mmCIF file of C-alpha atoms and ligand atoms in Angstrom:
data_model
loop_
_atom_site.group_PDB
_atom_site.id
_atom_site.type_symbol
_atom_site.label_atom_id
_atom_site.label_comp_id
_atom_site.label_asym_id
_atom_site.label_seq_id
_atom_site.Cartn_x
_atom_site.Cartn_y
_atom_site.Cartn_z
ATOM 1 C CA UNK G 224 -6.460 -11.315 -19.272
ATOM 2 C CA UNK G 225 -3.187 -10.105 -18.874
ATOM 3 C CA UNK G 226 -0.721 -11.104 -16.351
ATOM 4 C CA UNK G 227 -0.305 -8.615 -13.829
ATOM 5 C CA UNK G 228 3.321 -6.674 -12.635
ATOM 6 C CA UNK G 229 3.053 -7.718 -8.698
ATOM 7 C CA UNK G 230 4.161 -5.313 -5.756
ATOM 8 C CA UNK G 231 3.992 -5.941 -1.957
ATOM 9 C CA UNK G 232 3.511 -4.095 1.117
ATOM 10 C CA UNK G 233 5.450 -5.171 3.998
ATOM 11 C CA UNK G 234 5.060 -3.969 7.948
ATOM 12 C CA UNK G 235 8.672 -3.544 9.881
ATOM 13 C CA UNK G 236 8.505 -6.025 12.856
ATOM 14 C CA UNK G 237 8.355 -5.157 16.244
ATOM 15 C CA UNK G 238 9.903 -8.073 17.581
ATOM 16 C CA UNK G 239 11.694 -11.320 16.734
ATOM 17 C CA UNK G 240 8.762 -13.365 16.367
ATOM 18 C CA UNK G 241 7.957 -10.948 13.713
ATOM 19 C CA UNK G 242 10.923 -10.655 12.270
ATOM 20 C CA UNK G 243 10.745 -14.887 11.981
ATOM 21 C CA UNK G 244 7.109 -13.556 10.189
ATOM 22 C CA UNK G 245 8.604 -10.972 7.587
ATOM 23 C CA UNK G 246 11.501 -13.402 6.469
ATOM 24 C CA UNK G 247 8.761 -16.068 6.040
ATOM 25 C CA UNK G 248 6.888 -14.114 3.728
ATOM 26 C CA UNK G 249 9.740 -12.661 1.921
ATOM 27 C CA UNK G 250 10.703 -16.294 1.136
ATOM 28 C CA UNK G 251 6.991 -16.913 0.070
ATOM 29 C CA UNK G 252 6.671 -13.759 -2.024
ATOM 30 C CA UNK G 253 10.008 -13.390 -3.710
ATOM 31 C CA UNK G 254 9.886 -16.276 -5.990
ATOM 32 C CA UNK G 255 6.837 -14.180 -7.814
ATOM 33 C CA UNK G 256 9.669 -11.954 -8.994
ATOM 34 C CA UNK G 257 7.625 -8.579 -7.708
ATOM 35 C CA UNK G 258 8.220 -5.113 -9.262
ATOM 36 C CA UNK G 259 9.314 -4.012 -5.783
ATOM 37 C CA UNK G 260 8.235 -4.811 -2.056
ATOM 38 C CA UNK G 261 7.482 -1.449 -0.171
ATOM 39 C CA UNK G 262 7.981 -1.045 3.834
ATOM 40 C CA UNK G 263 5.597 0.818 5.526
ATOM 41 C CA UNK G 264 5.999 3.758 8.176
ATOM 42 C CA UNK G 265 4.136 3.266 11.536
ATOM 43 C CA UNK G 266 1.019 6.365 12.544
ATOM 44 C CA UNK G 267 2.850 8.635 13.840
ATOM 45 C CA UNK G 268 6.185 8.195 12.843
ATOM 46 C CA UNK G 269 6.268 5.221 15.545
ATOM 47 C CA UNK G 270 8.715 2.588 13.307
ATOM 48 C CA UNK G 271 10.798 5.281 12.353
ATOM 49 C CA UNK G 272 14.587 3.216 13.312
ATOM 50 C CA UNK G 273 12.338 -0.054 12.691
ATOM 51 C CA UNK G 274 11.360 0.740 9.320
ATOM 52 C CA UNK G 275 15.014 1.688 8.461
ATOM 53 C CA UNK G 276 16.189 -1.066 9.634
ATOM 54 C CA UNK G 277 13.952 -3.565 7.751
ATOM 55 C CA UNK G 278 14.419 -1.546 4.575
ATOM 56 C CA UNK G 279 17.934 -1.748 4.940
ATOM 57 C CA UNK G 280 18.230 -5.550 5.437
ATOM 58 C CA UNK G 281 15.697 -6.686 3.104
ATOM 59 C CA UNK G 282 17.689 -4.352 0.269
ATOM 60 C CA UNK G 283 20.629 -6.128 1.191
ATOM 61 C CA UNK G 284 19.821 -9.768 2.254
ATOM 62 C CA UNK G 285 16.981 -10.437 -0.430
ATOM 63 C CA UNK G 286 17.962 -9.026 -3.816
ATOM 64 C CA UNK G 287 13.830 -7.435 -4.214
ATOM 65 C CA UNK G 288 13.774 -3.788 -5.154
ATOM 66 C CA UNK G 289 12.506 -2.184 -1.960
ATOM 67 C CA UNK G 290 10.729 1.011 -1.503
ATOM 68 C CA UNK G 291 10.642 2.683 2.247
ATOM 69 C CA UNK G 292 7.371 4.288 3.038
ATOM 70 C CA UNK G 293 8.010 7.829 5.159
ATOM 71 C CA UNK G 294 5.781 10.357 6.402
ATOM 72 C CA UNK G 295 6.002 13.670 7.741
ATOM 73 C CA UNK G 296 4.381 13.166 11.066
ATOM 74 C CA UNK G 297 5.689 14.059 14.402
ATOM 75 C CA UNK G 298 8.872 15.294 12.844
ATOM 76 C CA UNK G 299 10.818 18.284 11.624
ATOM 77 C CA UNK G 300 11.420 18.996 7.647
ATOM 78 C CA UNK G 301 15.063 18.443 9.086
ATOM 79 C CA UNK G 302 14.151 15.224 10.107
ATOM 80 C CA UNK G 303 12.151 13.882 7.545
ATOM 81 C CA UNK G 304 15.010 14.627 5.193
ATOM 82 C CA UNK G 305 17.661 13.230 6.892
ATOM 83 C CA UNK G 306 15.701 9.569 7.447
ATOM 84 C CA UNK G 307 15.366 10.143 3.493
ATOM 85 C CA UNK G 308 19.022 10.516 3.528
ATOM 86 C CA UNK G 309 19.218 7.336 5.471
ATOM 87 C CA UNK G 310 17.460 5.441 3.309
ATOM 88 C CA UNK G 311 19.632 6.857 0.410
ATOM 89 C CA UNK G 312 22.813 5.581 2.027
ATOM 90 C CA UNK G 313 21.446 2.530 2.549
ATOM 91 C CA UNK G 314 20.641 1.660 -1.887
ATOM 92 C CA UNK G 315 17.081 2.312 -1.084
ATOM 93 C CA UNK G 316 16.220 5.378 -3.687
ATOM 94 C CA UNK G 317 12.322 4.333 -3.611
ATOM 95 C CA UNK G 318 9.981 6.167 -1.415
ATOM 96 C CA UNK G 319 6.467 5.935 -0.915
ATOM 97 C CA UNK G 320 5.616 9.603 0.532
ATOM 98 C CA UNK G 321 2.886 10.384 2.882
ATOM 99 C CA UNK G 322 1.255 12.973 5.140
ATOM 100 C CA UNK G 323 0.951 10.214 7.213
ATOM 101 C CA UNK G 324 -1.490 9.721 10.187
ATOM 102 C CA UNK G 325 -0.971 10.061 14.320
ATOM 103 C CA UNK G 326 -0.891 7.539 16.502
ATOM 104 C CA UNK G 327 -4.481 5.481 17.239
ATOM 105 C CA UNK G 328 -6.421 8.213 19.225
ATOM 106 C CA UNK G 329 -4.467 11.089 18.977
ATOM 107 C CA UNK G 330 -7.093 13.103 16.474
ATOM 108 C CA UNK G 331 -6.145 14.267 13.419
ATOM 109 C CA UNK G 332 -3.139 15.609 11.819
ATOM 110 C CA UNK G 333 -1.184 17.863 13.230
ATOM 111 C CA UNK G 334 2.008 19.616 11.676
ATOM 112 C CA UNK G 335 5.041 19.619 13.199
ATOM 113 C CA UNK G 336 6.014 23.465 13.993
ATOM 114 C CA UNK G 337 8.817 22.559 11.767
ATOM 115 C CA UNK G 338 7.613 20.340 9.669
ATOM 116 C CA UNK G 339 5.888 19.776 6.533
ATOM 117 C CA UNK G 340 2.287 20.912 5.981
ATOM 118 C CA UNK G 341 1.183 18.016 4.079
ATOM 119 C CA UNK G 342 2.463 15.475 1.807
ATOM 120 C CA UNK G 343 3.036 17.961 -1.376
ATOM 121 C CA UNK G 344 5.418 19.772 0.531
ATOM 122 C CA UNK G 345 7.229 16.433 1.027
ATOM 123 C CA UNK G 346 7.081 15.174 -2.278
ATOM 124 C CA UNK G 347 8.441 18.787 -3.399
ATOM 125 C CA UNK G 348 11.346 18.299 -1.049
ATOM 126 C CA UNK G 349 12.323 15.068 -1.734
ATOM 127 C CA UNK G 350 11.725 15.628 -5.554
ATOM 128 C CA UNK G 351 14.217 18.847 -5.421
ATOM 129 C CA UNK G 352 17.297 16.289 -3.806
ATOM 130 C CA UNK G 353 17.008 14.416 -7.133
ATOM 131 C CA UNK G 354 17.842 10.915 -5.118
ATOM 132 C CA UNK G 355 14.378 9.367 -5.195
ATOM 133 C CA UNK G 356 12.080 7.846 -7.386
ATOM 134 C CA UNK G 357 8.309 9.073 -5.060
ATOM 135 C CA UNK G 358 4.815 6.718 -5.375
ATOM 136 C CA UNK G 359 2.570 8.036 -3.102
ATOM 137 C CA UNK G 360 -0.937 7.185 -1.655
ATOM 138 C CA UNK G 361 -4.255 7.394 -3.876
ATOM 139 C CA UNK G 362 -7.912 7.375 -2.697
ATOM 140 C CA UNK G 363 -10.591 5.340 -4.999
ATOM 141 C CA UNK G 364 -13.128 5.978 -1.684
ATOM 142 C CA UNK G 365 -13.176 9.164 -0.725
ATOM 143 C CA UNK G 366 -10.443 9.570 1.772
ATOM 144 C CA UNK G 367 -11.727 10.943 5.572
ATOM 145 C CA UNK G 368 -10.445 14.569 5.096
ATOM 146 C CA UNK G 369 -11.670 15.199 1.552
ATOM 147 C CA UNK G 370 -13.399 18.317 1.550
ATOM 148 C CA UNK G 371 -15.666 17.574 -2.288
ATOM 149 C CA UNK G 372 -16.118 14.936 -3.924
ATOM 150 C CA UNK G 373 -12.790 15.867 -6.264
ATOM 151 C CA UNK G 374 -10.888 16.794 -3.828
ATOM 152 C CA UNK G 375 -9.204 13.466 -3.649
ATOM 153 C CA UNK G 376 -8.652 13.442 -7.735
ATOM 154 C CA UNK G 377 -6.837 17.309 -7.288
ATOM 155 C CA UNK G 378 -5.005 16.773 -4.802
ATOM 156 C CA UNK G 379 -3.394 13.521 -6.604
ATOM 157 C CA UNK G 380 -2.627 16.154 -9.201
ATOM 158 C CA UNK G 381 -0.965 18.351 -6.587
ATOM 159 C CA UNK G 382 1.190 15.204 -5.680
ATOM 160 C CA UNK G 383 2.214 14.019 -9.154
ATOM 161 C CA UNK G 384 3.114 17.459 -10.057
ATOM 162 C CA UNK G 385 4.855 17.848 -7.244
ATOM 163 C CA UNK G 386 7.199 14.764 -8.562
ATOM 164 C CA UNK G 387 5.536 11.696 -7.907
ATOM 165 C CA UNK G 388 6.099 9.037 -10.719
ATOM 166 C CA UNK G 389 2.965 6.773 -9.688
ATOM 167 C CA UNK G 390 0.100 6.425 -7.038
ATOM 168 C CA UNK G 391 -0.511 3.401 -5.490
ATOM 169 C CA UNK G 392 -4.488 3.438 -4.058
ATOM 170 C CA UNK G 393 -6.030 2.611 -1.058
ATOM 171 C CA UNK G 394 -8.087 -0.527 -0.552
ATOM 172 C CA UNK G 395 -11.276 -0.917 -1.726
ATOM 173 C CA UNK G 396 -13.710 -3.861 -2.621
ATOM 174 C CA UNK G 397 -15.279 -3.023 -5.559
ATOM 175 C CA UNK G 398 -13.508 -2.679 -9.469
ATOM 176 C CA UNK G 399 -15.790 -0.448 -10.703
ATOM 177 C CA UNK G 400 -14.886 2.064 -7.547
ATOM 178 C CA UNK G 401 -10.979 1.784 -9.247
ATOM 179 C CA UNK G 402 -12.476 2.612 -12.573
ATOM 180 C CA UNK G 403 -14.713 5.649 -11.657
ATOM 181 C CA UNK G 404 -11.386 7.194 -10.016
ATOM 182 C CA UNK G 405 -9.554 6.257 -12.817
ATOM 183 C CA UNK G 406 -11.673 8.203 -15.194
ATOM 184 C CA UNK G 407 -11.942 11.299 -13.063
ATOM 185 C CA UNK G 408 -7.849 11.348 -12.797
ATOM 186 C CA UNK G 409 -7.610 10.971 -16.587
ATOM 187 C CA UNK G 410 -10.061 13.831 -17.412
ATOM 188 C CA UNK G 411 -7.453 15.996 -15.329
ATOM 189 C CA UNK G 412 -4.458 14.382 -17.208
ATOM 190 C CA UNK G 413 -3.318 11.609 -14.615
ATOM 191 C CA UNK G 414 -3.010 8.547 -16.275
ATOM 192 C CA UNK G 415 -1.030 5.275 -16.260
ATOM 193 C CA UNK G 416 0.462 5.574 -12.882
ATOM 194 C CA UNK G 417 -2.637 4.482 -10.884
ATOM 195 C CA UNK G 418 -1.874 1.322 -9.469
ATOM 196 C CA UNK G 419 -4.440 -0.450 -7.229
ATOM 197 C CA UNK G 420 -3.917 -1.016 -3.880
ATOM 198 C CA UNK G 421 -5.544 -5.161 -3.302
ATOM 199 C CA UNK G 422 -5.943 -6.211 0.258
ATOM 200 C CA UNK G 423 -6.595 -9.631 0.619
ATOM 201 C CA UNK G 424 -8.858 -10.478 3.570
ATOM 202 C CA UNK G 425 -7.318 -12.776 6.043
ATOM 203 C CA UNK G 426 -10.075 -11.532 8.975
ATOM 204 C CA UNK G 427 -12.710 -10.271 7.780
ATOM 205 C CA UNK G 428 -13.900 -8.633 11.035
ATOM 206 C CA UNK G 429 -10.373 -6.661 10.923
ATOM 207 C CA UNK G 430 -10.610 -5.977 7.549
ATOM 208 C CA UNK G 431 -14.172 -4.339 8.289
ATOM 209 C CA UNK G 432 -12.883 -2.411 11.215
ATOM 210 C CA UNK G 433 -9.557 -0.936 8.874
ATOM 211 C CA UNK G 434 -11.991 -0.382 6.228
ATOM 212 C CA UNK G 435 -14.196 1.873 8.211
ATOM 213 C CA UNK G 436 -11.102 3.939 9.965
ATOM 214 C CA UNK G 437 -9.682 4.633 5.825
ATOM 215 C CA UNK G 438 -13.073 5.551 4.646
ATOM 216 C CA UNK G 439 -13.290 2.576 2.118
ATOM 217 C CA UNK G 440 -16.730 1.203 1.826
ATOM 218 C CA UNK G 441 -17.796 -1.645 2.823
ATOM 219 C CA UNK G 442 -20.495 -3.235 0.557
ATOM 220 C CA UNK G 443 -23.416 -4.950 1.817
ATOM 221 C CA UNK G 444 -23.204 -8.376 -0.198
ATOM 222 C CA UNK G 445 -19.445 -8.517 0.853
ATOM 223 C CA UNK G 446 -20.678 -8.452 4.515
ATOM 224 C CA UNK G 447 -23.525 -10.751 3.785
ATOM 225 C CA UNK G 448 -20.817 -13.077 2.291
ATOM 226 C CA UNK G 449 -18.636 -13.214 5.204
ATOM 227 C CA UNK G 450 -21.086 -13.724 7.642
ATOM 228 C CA UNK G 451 -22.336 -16.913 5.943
ATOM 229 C CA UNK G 452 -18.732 -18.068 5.247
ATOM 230 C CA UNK G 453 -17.897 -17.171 9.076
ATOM 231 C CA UNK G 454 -20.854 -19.365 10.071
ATOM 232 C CA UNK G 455 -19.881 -22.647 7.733
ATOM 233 C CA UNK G 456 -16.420 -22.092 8.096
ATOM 234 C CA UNK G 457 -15.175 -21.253 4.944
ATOM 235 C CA UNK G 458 -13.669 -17.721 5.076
ATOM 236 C CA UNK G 459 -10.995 -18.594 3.212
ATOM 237 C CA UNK G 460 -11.932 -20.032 0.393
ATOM 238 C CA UNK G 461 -14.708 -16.866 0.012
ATOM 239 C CA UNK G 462 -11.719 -14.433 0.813
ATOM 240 C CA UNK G 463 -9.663 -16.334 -2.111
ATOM 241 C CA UNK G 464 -12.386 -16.422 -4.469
ATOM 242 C CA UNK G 465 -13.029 -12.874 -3.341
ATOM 243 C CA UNK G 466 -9.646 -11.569 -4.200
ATOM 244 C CA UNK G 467 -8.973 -12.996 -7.415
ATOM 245 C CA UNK G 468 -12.423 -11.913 -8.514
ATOM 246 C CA UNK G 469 -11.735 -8.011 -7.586
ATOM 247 C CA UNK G 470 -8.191 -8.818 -9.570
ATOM 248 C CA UNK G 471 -9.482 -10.315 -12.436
ATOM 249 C CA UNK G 472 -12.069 -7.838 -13.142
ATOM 250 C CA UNK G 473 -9.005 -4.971 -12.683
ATOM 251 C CA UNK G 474 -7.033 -6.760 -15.057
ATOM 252 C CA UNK G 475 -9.810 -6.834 -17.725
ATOM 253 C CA UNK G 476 -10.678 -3.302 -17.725
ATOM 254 C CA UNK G 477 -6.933 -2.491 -18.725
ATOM 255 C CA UNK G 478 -4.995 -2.186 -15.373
ATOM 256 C CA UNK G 479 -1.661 -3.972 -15.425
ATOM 257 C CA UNK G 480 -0.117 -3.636 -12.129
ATOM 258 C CA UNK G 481 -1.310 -4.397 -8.400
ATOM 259 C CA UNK G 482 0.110 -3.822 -5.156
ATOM 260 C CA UNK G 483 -0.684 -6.129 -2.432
ATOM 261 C CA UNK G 484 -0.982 -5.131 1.559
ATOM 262 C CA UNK G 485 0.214 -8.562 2.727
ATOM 263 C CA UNK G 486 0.201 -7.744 6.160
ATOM 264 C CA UNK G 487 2.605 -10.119 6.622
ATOM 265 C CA UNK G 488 0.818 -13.356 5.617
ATOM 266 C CA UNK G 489 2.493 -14.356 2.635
ATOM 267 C CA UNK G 490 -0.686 -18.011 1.967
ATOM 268 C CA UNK G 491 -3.392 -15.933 0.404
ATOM 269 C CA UNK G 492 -1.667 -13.411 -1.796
ATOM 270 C CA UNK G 493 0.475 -15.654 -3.125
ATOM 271 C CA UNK G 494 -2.706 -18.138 -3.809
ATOM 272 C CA UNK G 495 -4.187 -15.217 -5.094
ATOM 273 C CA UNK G 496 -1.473 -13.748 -7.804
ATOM 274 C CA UNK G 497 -1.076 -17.994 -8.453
ATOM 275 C CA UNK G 498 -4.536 -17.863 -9.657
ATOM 276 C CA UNK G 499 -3.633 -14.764 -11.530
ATOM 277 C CA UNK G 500 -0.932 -16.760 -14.086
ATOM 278 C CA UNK G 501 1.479 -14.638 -11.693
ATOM 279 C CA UNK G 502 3.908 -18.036 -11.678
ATOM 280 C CA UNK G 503 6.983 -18.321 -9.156
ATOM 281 C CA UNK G 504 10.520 -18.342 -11.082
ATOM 282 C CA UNK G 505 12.531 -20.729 -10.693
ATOM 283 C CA UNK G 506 16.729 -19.417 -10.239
ATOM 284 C CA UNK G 507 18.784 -21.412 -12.916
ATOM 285 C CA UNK G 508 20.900 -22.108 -9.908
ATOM 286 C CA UNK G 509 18.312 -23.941 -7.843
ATOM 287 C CA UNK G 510 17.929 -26.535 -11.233
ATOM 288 C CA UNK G 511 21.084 -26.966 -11.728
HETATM 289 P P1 FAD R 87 -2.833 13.198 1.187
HETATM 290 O O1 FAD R 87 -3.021 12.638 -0.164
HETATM 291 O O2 FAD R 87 -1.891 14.306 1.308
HETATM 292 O O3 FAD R 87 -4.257 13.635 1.786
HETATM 293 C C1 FAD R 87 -5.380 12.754 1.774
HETATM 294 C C2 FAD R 87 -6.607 13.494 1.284
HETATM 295 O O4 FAD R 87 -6.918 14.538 2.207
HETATM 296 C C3 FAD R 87 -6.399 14.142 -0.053
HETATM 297 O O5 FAD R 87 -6.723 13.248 -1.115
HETATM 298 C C4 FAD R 87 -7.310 15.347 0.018
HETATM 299 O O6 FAD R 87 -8.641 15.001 -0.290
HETATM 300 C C5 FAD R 87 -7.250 15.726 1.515
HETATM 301 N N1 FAD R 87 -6.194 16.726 1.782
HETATM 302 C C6 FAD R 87 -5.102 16.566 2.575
HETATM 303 N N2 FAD R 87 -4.389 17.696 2.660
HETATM 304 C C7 FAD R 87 -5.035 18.603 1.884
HETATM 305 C C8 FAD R 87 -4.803 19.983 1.584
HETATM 306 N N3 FAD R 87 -3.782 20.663 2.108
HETATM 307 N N4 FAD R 87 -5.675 20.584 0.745
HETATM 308 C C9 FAD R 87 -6.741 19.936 0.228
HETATM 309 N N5 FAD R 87 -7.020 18.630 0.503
HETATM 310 C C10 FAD R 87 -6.185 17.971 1.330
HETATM 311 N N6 FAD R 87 0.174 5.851 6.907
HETATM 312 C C11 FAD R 87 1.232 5.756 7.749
HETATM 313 O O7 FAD R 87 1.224 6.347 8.837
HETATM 314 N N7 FAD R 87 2.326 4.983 7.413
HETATM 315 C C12 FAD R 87 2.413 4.341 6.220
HETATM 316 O O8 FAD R 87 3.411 3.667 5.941
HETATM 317 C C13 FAD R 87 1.321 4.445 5.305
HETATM 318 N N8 FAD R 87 1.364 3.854 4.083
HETATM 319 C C14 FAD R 87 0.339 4.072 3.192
HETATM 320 C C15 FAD R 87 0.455 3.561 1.882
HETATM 321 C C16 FAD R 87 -0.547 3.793 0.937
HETATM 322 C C17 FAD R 87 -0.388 3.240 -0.457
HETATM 323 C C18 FAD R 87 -1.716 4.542 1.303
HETATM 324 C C19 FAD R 87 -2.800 4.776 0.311
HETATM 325 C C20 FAD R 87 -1.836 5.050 2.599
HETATM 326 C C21 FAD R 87 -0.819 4.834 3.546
HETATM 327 N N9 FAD R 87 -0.876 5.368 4.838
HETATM 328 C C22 FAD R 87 0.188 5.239 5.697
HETATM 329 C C23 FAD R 87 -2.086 6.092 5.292
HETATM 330 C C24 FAD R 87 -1.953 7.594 5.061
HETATM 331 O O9 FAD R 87 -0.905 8.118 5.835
HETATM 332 C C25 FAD R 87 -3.269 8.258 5.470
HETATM 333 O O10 FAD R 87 -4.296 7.911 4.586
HETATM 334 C C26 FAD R 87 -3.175 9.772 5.637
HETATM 335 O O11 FAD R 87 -4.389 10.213 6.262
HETATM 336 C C27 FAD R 87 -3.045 10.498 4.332
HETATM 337 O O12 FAD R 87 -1.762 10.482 3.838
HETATM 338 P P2 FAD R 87 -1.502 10.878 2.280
HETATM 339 O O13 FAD R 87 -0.134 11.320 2.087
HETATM 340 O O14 FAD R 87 -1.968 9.823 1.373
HETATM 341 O O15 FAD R 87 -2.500 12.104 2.226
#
């Protein structure tokens, strides 16, 4: 088994407890060296100035390559571009585009009346400034809105087309789920730039109720699992076991990067990537 490239998904925080939070697990996480840590954008463009701000302070207080999630909800193409622009100014040239989603309740997507249609229009944009290096989102399950069961798999063409340089998926608890998408991307010529998304499962009940709002499904046993390691107490030992087990089994069908939503708890990713050979390294000047 090969050691894995890490990334991590960060949330901006809303308040100074959180903020206390995000440090924390930047101090946790960074001594695994990760490929970058990304920063996401909140439904309907809500952490807009928040998830600026974080991007812009982690870039500059923590030395980790950081990529700044953005999304075209809720805003014009003017807009969009010019938080882009932000993030530019600021050393961040990473940027995870999305469509994005509305705010909790608010239906589905709905386009700005001068903003982008959908998330190959944004990728198009930002690809034509030449600034950016674009990832964008990838679904294993069948996202919500697909329309055919390939729809997912075309539309990833659309994006990488469109300029994206890799696709980092959405969560889901089985490998084979990462493999089946892998093969249909490669029999439409996307390859190497699928990198799984791996959400370790601090609550399971939350991680049930996120699971069924993305479309990822939920298999029975894992749900059987939880409910008898709920009852003795020992959800996280099952959710460790759980989450090196989905990793391991990537790793040994030939994937080589994952990308971790932390959520902001730093214990079981990092116990998880530990049990991976991912090992912390040490700076020369801490030994000396
Ligand atoms: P797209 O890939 O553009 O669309 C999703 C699917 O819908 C497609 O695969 C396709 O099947 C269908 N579809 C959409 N448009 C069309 C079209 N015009 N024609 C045909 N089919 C279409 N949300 C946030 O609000 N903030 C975040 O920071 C955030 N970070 C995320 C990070 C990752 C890695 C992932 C995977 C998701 C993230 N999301 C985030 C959630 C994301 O915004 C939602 O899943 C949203 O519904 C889709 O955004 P997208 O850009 O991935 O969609």
């Amino acid at each position: 088994m090969t050691t894995p490239e890490i990334s991590f998904e960060f949330f901006p925080p809303q308040n100074l407890e959180a903020s206390f939070r995000l440090w924390d697990t930047v101090q946790v996480l960074s001594p695994l060296d990760p490929r970058f840590v990304s920063v996401t954008y909140g439904a309907g463009g809500t952490t807009r100035d928040l998830t600026r701000d974080a991007v812009a302070t982690l870039h500059k207080s923590s030395g980790l390559n950081v990529a700044a999630h953005l999304t075209c909800v809720n805003a014009s193409r003017a807009e969009t571009l010019a938080i882009a622009d932000q993030f530019a100014s600021a050393g961040v040239n990473d940027i995870v585009a999305l469509r994005g989603d509305p705010p909790k309740g608010a239906g589905g997507f709905t386009q700005h009346e001068d903003g982008f249609a959908n998330s190959v229009e944004l990728i198009e944009a930002l690809a034509d400034t030449g600034k950016f290096n674009i990832r964008v989102g990838a679904y294993p399950d069948r996202h919500p809105e697909a329309t055919g069961p390939d729809s997912d798999v075309d539309w990833l063409k659309r994006k990488i087309d469109a300029g994206a340089s890799e696709a980092l998926t959405q969560f889901f608890f089985e490998a084979d789920t990462f493999f089946r998408f892998r093969d249909k991307c490669a029999k439409v010529g996307i390859d190497h730039v699928l990198t799984p998304g791996i959400l370790p499962i601090e609550n399971w009940k939350g991680a049930r109720n996120f699971a069924r709002r993305c479309g990822t499904l939920i298999p029975q046993w894992l749900d059987d699992a939880f409910e008898t390691a709920l009852r003795d107490g020992r959800e996280d030992l099952l959710a460790t076991a759980i989450c090196t087990e989905l990793c391991s089994e990537l790793l040994d069908g030939g994937v080589d990067k994952l990308h971790f939503y932390t959520m902001n708890r730093p214990e079981l990713t990092r116990d998880v990537c530990h049990a991976l050979g991912v090992a912390p390294k040490v700076s020369l000047e801490n030994v000396a």
